[in-house]
Amino acid sequence: MEDVLRIAIQKSGRLSEKSLEIIRNCGIDFQTDSRVLKEKASNFPIEFLFVRDDDIPTYIKDGVADIGIVGRNEFDESGYYLDVVKDLKFAKCRLSIAVPNDFQYEDLSSLNGKRIATSYPGIMMKILREKGVDATPVVVSGSVEITPQVGIADAICDIVSTGTTLKMNGLREAEAIYYSSAIMIARPGFTNSVSKKNGILTRLLERIEAVELAKNKKYILFNLPAEKLDEAARIIGGMKSPTVTPLMDKSWLSVQSVVSEDRFWSVFEDLKAIGAEGILVMNIEKMTE
Ligand code: PRT
Ligand code: ZN
């Protein structure tokens, strides 16, 4: 029991699927039944706690779970002092000020004396105070976008991703004031502790990083006239030398290497231009540096 890492994950919502996918891509097997609260992995010492995202920071603070995956916005709004172990870079969104189309908005100072509806009063007021804006928060837990129409707020401060919800409610995104993505959090000091649980977390993070590293890389394999090897190595560049295998026909070589996705097409074209043939490209599942 002691030596199981407990991870709190959103039960059902925007973070759930991707959070589980990250763990599953680490080769960790488990059942997912949305009706259960707890679930143990079958081949790794980890236990899942499926809860509402709002509760995740509290569970970590109280030690109910060791780590959790939550939106940075929920974490910051909780105001708890916890460690951010890793930015998982999904569920990206922003917290924006949005105003009715007829609102004369110039900058944040246009909000002086106004009522702003939000579910994130902590984050919003901190930022407004830093900018010297004196506005009144109207705290609502949902349907923030309808508050100007019903007359309880002059503007809103809400999570935006595509902006469709704002448009559908006759609002205009005036200014993004904060950016969020899903993060992994832990109790303060947990990641520095000498404990079996932290050892499990280290193993988990190594696996997550191996998957991340592989995601932006392609494995490339091609045949090349032997005299072009130096040129090919220059084109591929930026890494340890490629693996080179002689072919039966001594004037040709088989070359293998790893190329980052953003450079892939230019590398591909340049290799073709120097006479590379039979270029094979493969996705990499996992990788270490
Ligand atoms: O039930 P539970 O409390 O667990 O879930 P929840 O309903 O509180 O959260 P959920 O699942 O909606 O979101 C979880 C986290 O996803 C949030 O805390 C954010 O960190 C992140 N996230 C990313 C978003 C969005 N994108 C998002 N678009 N959270 C909410 N929205 C909402 C927003 O509130 C607005 O109503 O989507 C609407 C705007 O979307 P667009 O695309 O129309 O701009
Ligand atoms: Zn929630």
Short mmCIF file of C-alpha atoms and ligand atoms in Angstrom, two decimals:
data_model
loop_
_atom_site.label_atom_id
_atom_site.label_comp_id
_atom_site.label_asym_id
_atom_site.label_seq_id
_atom_site.Cartn_x
_atom_site.Cartn_y
_atom_site.Cartn_z
CA MET A 1 0.00 0.00 0.00
CA GLU A 2 2.79 2.37 1.00
CA ASP A 3 4.62 1.98 -2.24
CA VAL A 4 1.93 2.92 -4.69
CA LEU A 5 1.93 6.33 -6.31
CA ARG A 6 -1.51 7.88 -6.15
CA ILE A 7 -2.47 10.14 -9.02
CA ALA A 8 -5.60 12.27 -9.11
CA ILE A 9 -7.16 12.59 -12.54
CA GLN A 10 -10.29 14.40 -13.70
CA LYS A 11 -13.15 11.91 -13.73
CA SER A 12 -14.88 13.25 -16.80
CA GLY A 13 -14.17 16.41 -18.73
CA ARG A 14 -11.67 18.09 -20.97
CA LEU A 15 -8.62 16.70 -19.17
CA SER A 16 -9.67 13.10 -18.60
CA GLU A 17 -8.92 11.36 -21.85
CA LYS A 18 -5.59 13.00 -22.57
CA SER A 19 -4.39 12.49 -18.99
CA LEU A 20 -5.08 8.78 -19.27
CA GLU A 21 -3.56 8.62 -22.73
CA ILE A 22 -0.27 10.03 -21.42
CA ILE A 23 -0.13 7.29 -18.78
CA ARG A 24 -1.19 4.60 -21.22
CA ASN A 25 1.51 5.64 -23.69
CA CYS A 26 4.00 4.88 -20.92
CA GLY A 27 3.05 1.22 -21.27
CA ILE A 28 0.95 1.28 -18.11
CA ASP A 29 -2.16 -0.92 -18.26
CA PHE A 30 -5.40 -0.28 -16.40
CA GLN A 31 -9.14 -0.56 -16.77
CA THR A 32 -11.14 2.62 -17.17
CA ASP A 33 -14.58 2.46 -15.80
CA SER A 34 -16.01 5.93 -15.31
CA ARG A 35 -18.16 4.69 -12.41
CA VAL A 36 -15.28 3.82 -10.14
CA LEU A 37 -13.43 6.24 -7.89
CA LYS A 38 -10.21 4.27 -7.67
CA GLU A 39 -8.32 2.03 -10.05
CA LYS A 40 -4.94 0.31 -9.85
CA ALA A 41 -2.67 -0.25 -12.82
CA SER A 42 -1.87 -3.90 -13.44
CA ASN A 43 1.80 -3.53 -14.39
CA PHE A 44 3.05 -0.39 -12.59
CA PRO A 45 2.74 0.74 -8.94
CA ILE A 46 0.28 3.52 -9.61
CA GLU A 47 -3.28 4.07 -8.42
CA PHE A 48 -5.76 6.44 -10.04
CA LEU A 49 -8.21 8.57 -8.16
CA PHE A 50 -10.97 9.87 -10.46
CA VAL A 51 -12.33 13.17 -9.15
CA ARG A 52 -13.63 16.61 -10.18
CA ASP A 53 -10.84 18.85 -11.38
CA ASP A 54 -11.71 21.55 -8.80
CA ASP A 55 -10.89 19.09 -6.03
CA ILE A 56 -7.49 17.99 -7.32
CA PRO A 57 -5.37 20.75 -5.68
CA THR A 58 -7.08 20.06 -2.33
CA TYR A 59 -6.47 16.33 -2.58
CA ILE A 60 -2.78 16.94 -3.23
CA LYS A 61 -2.52 19.45 -0.40
CA ASP A 62 -4.20 17.02 2.01
CA GLY A 63 -2.11 14.04 0.88
CA VAL A 64 -5.10 12.08 -0.42
CA ALA A 65 -3.18 11.82 -3.69
CA ASP A 66 0.55 12.25 -4.30
CA ILE A 67 0.33 13.87 -7.71
CA GLY A 68 -2.45 15.15 -9.94
CA ILE A 69 -3.14 16.45 -13.41
CA VAL A 70 -5.06 19.71 -13.51
CA GLY A 71 -5.42 22.93 -15.50
CA ARG A 72 -2.95 25.58 -14.36
CA ASN A 73 -5.97 27.88 -13.93
CA GLU A 74 -7.55 25.56 -11.33
CA PHE A 75 -4.25 25.22 -9.53
CA ASP A 76 -3.56 28.96 -9.39
CA GLU A 77 -7.14 29.72 -8.40
CA SER A 78 -6.86 27.28 -5.48
CA GLY A 79 -4.13 29.49 -4.06
CA TYR A 80 -2.40 26.45 -2.53
CA TYR A 81 1.32 26.27 -2.31
CA LEU A 82 2.15 23.11 -4.29
CA ASP A 83 4.90 22.09 -6.70
CA VAL A 84 4.42 22.11 -10.46
CA VAL A 85 6.22 18.93 -11.51
CA LYS A 86 5.69 19.25 -15.24
CA ASP A 87 3.82 21.23 -17.86
CA LEU A 88 2.00 18.62 -19.92
CA LYS A 89 1.16 21.17 -22.63
CA PHE A 90 -2.34 20.01 -23.51
CA ALA A 91 -5.75 21.58 -22.82
CA LYS A 92 -4.18 24.90 -23.71
CA CYS A 93 -6.46 27.86 -23.15
CA ARG A 94 -6.42 31.46 -22.02
CA LEU A 95 -8.27 33.52 -19.50
CA SER A 96 -9.57 36.55 -21.36
CA ILE A 97 -11.50 39.69 -20.71
CA ALA A 98 -14.51 39.75 -23.03
CA VAL A 99 -16.96 42.58 -23.48
CA PRO A 100 -20.30 43.16 -25.23
CA ASN A 101 -19.77 44.40 -28.79
CA ASP A 102 -20.84 47.95 -27.89
CA PHE A 103 -18.42 48.25 -24.96
CA GLN A 104 -15.69 50.85 -25.69
CA TYR A 105 -12.63 48.84 -24.72
CA GLU A 106 -9.15 50.30 -25.07
CA ASP A 107 -7.06 48.56 -22.48
CA LEU A 108 -7.43 47.10 -18.99
CA SER A 109 -8.03 50.56 -17.57
CA SER A 110 -11.37 50.57 -19.45
CA LEU A 111 -12.48 48.14 -16.73
CA ASN A 112 -12.14 50.67 -13.91
CA GLY A 113 -15.37 50.81 -11.94
CA LYS A 114 -16.91 47.94 -13.92
CA ARG A 115 -18.41 44.64 -12.72
CA ILE A 116 -16.63 41.63 -14.18
CA ALA A 117 -18.16 38.16 -13.97
CA THR A 118 -15.76 35.26 -13.60
CA SER A 119 -15.21 31.83 -12.09
CA TYR A 120 -11.59 32.80 -11.48
CA PRO A 121 -11.74 35.78 -9.14
CA GLY A 122 -8.40 34.95 -7.51
CA ILE A 123 -6.39 34.98 -10.72
CA MET A 124 -8.34 37.88 -12.23
CA MET A 125 -8.13 40.22 -9.24
CA LYS A 126 -4.42 39.55 -8.76
CA ILE A 127 -3.73 40.57 -12.37
CA LEU A 128 -6.05 43.58 -12.28
CA ARG A 129 -4.53 44.78 -9.02
CA GLU A 130 -1.03 44.46 -10.49
CA LYS A 131 -2.16 46.66 -13.39
CA GLY A 132 -3.78 49.15 -11.03
CA VAL A 133 -7.32 48.45 -12.24
CA ASP A 134 -10.13 48.86 -9.74
CA ALA A 135 -13.01 46.58 -10.80
CA THR A 136 -15.61 44.56 -8.91
CA PRO A 137 -15.62 40.78 -9.35
CA VAL A 138 -18.97 39.03 -9.77
CA VAL A 139 -18.29 35.40 -8.94
CA VAL A 140 -20.30 32.82 -10.87
CA SER A 141 -19.56 29.12 -11.20
CA GLY A 142 -20.78 28.61 -14.75
CA SER A 143 -22.43 30.25 -17.79
CA VAL A 144 -20.23 33.28 -17.30
CA GLU A 145 -20.87 34.35 -20.89
CA ILE A 146 -24.54 35.16 -20.28
CA THR A 147 -23.97 37.53 -17.36
CA PRO A 148 -23.73 40.78 -19.41
CA GLN A 149 -27.02 39.99 -21.19
CA VAL A 150 -28.84 39.42 -17.92
CA GLY A 151 -27.42 42.63 -16.51
CA ILE A 152 -25.33 41.36 -13.61
CA ALA A 153 -21.97 42.24 -15.14
CA ASP A 154 -20.47 44.75 -17.59
CA ALA A 155 -17.76 42.40 -18.84
CA ILE A 156 -16.55 38.88 -18.21
CA CYS A 157 -13.26 37.12 -17.60
CA ASP A 158 -13.47 33.53 -18.78
CA ILE A 159 -11.57 30.63 -20.29
CA VAL A 160 -11.35 30.83 -24.07
CA SER A 161 -9.99 28.32 -26.51
CA THR A 162 -11.54 28.79 -29.96
CA GLY A 163 -13.57 31.91 -29.11
CA THR A 164 -16.83 30.43 -30.46
CA THR A 165 -18.66 30.60 -27.13
CA LEU A 166 -17.95 34.32 -26.84
CA LYS A 167 -19.13 35.07 -30.38
CA MET A 168 -22.29 33.04 -29.89
CA ASN A 169 -23.11 35.23 -26.90
CA GLY A 170 -22.48 38.57 -28.58
CA LEU A 171 -19.16 39.11 -26.80
CA ARG A 172 -15.79 40.18 -28.13
CA GLU A 173 -12.50 38.94 -26.73
CA ALA A 174 -10.84 42.15 -25.59
CA GLU A 175 -7.62 40.91 -24.06
CA ALA A 176 -6.02 37.66 -22.89
CA ILE A 177 -4.62 38.13 -19.40
CA TYR A 178 -3.44 34.62 -18.48
CA TYR A 179 -2.45 31.38 -20.22
CA SER A 180 -3.07 27.86 -19.02
CA SER A 181 -2.37 24.25 -19.92
CA ALA A 182 -2.59 20.96 -18.06
CA ILE A 183 0.14 20.52 -15.46
CA MET A 184 1.25 17.80 -13.09
CA ILE A 185 1.29 18.95 -9.47
CA ALA A 186 2.63 17.45 -6.26
CA ARG A 187 2.97 18.31 -2.57
CA PRO A 188 5.80 20.75 -1.89
CA GLY A 189 9.06 18.84 -1.57
CA PHE A 190 7.62 15.54 -2.79
CA THR A 191 9.89 15.42 -5.84
CA ASN A 192 12.97 15.97 -3.68
CA SER A 193 12.06 13.39 -1.09
CA VAL A 194 13.92 10.10 -0.76
CA SER A 195 10.92 7.81 -0.84
CA LYS A 196 9.75 4.80 -2.77
CA LYS A 197 6.81 6.85 -4.05
CA ASN A 198 9.08 9.52 -5.44
CA GLY A 199 11.12 6.76 -7.07
CA ILE A 200 7.94 5.65 -8.84
CA LEU A 201 7.26 9.22 -9.95
CA THR A 202 10.80 9.49 -11.35
CA ARG A 203 10.21 6.33 -13.40
CA LEU A 204 6.88 7.67 -14.62
CA LEU A 205 8.41 11.01 -15.64
CA GLU A 206 11.24 9.26 -17.49
CA ARG A 207 8.68 7.35 -19.49
CA ILE A 208 6.57 10.43 -20.21
CA GLU A 209 9.68 12.25 -21.39
CA ALA A 210 10.73 9.35 -23.63
CA VAL A 211 7.35 9.47 -25.34
CA GLU A 212 7.52 13.27 -25.67
CA LEU A 213 10.99 13.15 -27.15
CA ALA A 214 9.95 10.55 -29.71
CA LYS A 215 6.83 12.48 -30.70
CA ASN A 216 8.70 15.18 -32.57
CA LYS A 217 11.18 12.91 -34.26
CA LYS A 218 11.14 10.75 -37.35
CA TYR A 219 13.32 7.76 -38.06
CA ILE A 220 14.69 7.99 -41.58
CA LEU A 221 16.32 5.22 -43.63
CA PHE A 222 17.63 5.56 -47.20
CA ASN A 223 20.12 4.32 -49.77
CA LEU A 224 22.85 6.68 -50.85
CA PRO A 225 25.71 6.73 -53.36
CA ALA A 226 28.77 6.10 -51.13
CA GLU A 227 30.60 9.24 -52.21
CA LYS A 228 27.70 11.40 -50.95
CA LEU A 229 28.00 10.33 -47.33
CA ASP A 230 29.68 13.51 -46.05
CA GLU A 231 27.08 15.66 -47.76
CA ALA A 232 24.24 13.58 -46.31
CA ALA A 233 25.71 13.85 -42.82
CA ARG A 234 25.83 17.63 -43.20
CA ILE A 235 22.19 17.74 -44.35
CA ILE A 236 20.99 15.58 -41.48
CA GLY A 237 23.28 17.50 -39.10
CA GLY A 238 22.70 18.42 -35.50
CA MET A 239 23.09 14.93 -34.03
CA LYS A 240 25.51 12.07 -33.58
CA SER A 241 26.72 10.52 -36.83
CA PRO A 242 24.15 8.50 -38.77
CA THR A 243 24.36 4.70 -38.78
CA VAL A 244 25.87 3.53 -42.06
CA THR A 245 25.64 0.01 -43.47
CA PRO A 246 27.39 -1.09 -46.68
CA LEU A 247 25.23 -2.58 -49.42
CA MET A 248 26.12 -5.47 -51.69
CA ASP A 249 26.84 -2.96 -54.43
CA LYS A 250 29.90 -1.28 -52.92
CA SER A 251 29.14 2.07 -54.50
CA TRP A 252 25.97 2.40 -52.35
CA LEU A 253 25.31 2.67 -48.61
CA SER A 254 22.26 2.31 -46.42
CA VAL A 255 21.96 5.22 -43.97
CA GLN A 256 19.76 5.52 -40.88
CA SER A 257 19.18 8.50 -38.66
CA VAL A 258 16.72 10.47 -36.55
CA VAL A 259 15.43 13.83 -37.75
CA SER A 260 13.26 16.31 -35.90
CA GLU A 261 9.82 16.79 -37.39
CA ASP A 262 10.19 20.53 -38.04
CA ARG A 263 13.24 19.96 -40.25
CA PHE A 264 11.98 16.80 -41.83
CA TRP A 265 10.76 18.07 -45.21
CA SER A 266 13.83 20.15 -45.97
CA VAL A 267 16.08 17.21 -45.02
CA PHE A 268 13.98 14.89 -47.20
CA GLU A 269 14.24 17.20 -50.24
CA ASP A 270 17.95 17.86 -49.79
CA LEU A 271 18.69 14.14 -49.49
CA LYS A 272 16.76 13.44 -52.68
CA ALA A 273 18.68 16.20 -54.41
CA ILE A 274 22.02 14.51 -53.68
CA GLY A 275 20.76 11.17 -54.98
CA ALA A 276 19.27 9.40 -51.95
CA GLU A 277 16.84 6.65 -52.96
CA GLY A 278 14.22 4.50 -51.28
CA ILE A 279 13.74 6.95 -48.45
CA LEU A 280 11.76 5.27 -45.68
CA VAL A 281 10.29 7.34 -42.85
CA MET A 282 8.98 5.90 -39.60
CA ASN A 283 7.37 7.24 -36.48
CA ILE A 284 9.29 6.61 -33.29
CA GLU A 285 7.29 5.35 -30.36
CA LYS A 286 9.70 5.98 -27.50
CA MET A 287 13.21 7.34 -27.29
CA THR A 288 15.97 8.37 -24.87
CA GLU A 289 18.59 10.99 -25.54
O1 PRT B 1 -16.59 18.43 -13.79
P1 PRT B 1 -15.28 19.07 -13.54
O2 PRT B 1 -15.34 20.13 -12.46
O3 PRT B 1 -14.21 18.06 -13.32
O4 PRT B 1 -14.88 19.80 -14.93
P2 PRT B 1 -15.04 21.32 -15.38
O5 PRT B 1 -16.32 21.43 -16.12
O6 PRT B 1 -14.76 22.26 -14.29
O7 PRT B 1 -13.80 21.47 -16.35
P3 PRT B 1 -13.64 21.18 -17.91
O8 PRT B 1 -13.56 19.71 -18.15
O9 PRT B 1 -14.61 21.96 -18.72
O10 PRT B 1 -12.20 21.84 -18.14
C1 PRT B 1 -11.09 21.37 -17.48
C2 PRT B 1 -9.90 22.27 -17.83
O11 PRT B 1 -9.70 22.30 -19.24
C3 PRT B 1 -10.06 23.74 -17.47
O12 PRT B 1 -9.79 23.99 -16.11
C4 PRT B 1 -9.04 24.40 -18.37
O13 PRT B 1 -7.75 24.33 -17.79
C5 PRT B 1 -9.03 23.49 -19.62
N1 PRT B 1 -9.73 24.06 -20.79
C6 PRT B 1 -9.21 24.12 -22.05
C7 PRT B 1 -10.96 24.60 -20.85
C8 PRT B 1 -11.19 24.99 -22.17
N2 PRT B 1 -10.09 24.67 -22.89
C9 PRT B 1 -12.46 25.60 -22.52
N3 PRT B 1 -12.65 25.96 -23.68
N4 PRT B 1 -11.91 24.78 -19.89
C10 PRT B 1 -13.07 25.33 -20.23
N5 PRT B 1 -13.39 25.76 -21.50
C11 PRT B 1 -14.76 26.34 -21.67
C12 PRT B 1 -14.86 27.80 -21.23
O14 PRT B 1 -15.16 27.90 -19.87
C13 PRT B 1 -15.99 28.35 -22.10
O15 PRT B 1 -17.24 28.05 -21.55
O16 PRT B 1 -15.15 26.32 -23.01
C14 PRT B 1 -15.81 27.53 -23.37
C15 PRT B 1 -14.99 28.32 -24.35
O17 PRT B 1 -14.53 27.51 -25.38
P4 PRT B 1 -14.40 28.10 -26.86
O18 PRT B 1 -13.68 27.04 -27.63
O19 PRT B 1 -15.77 28.36 -27.37
O20 PRT B 1 -13.58 29.37 -26.78
ZN ZN B 2 -14.34 21.89 -12.45
#
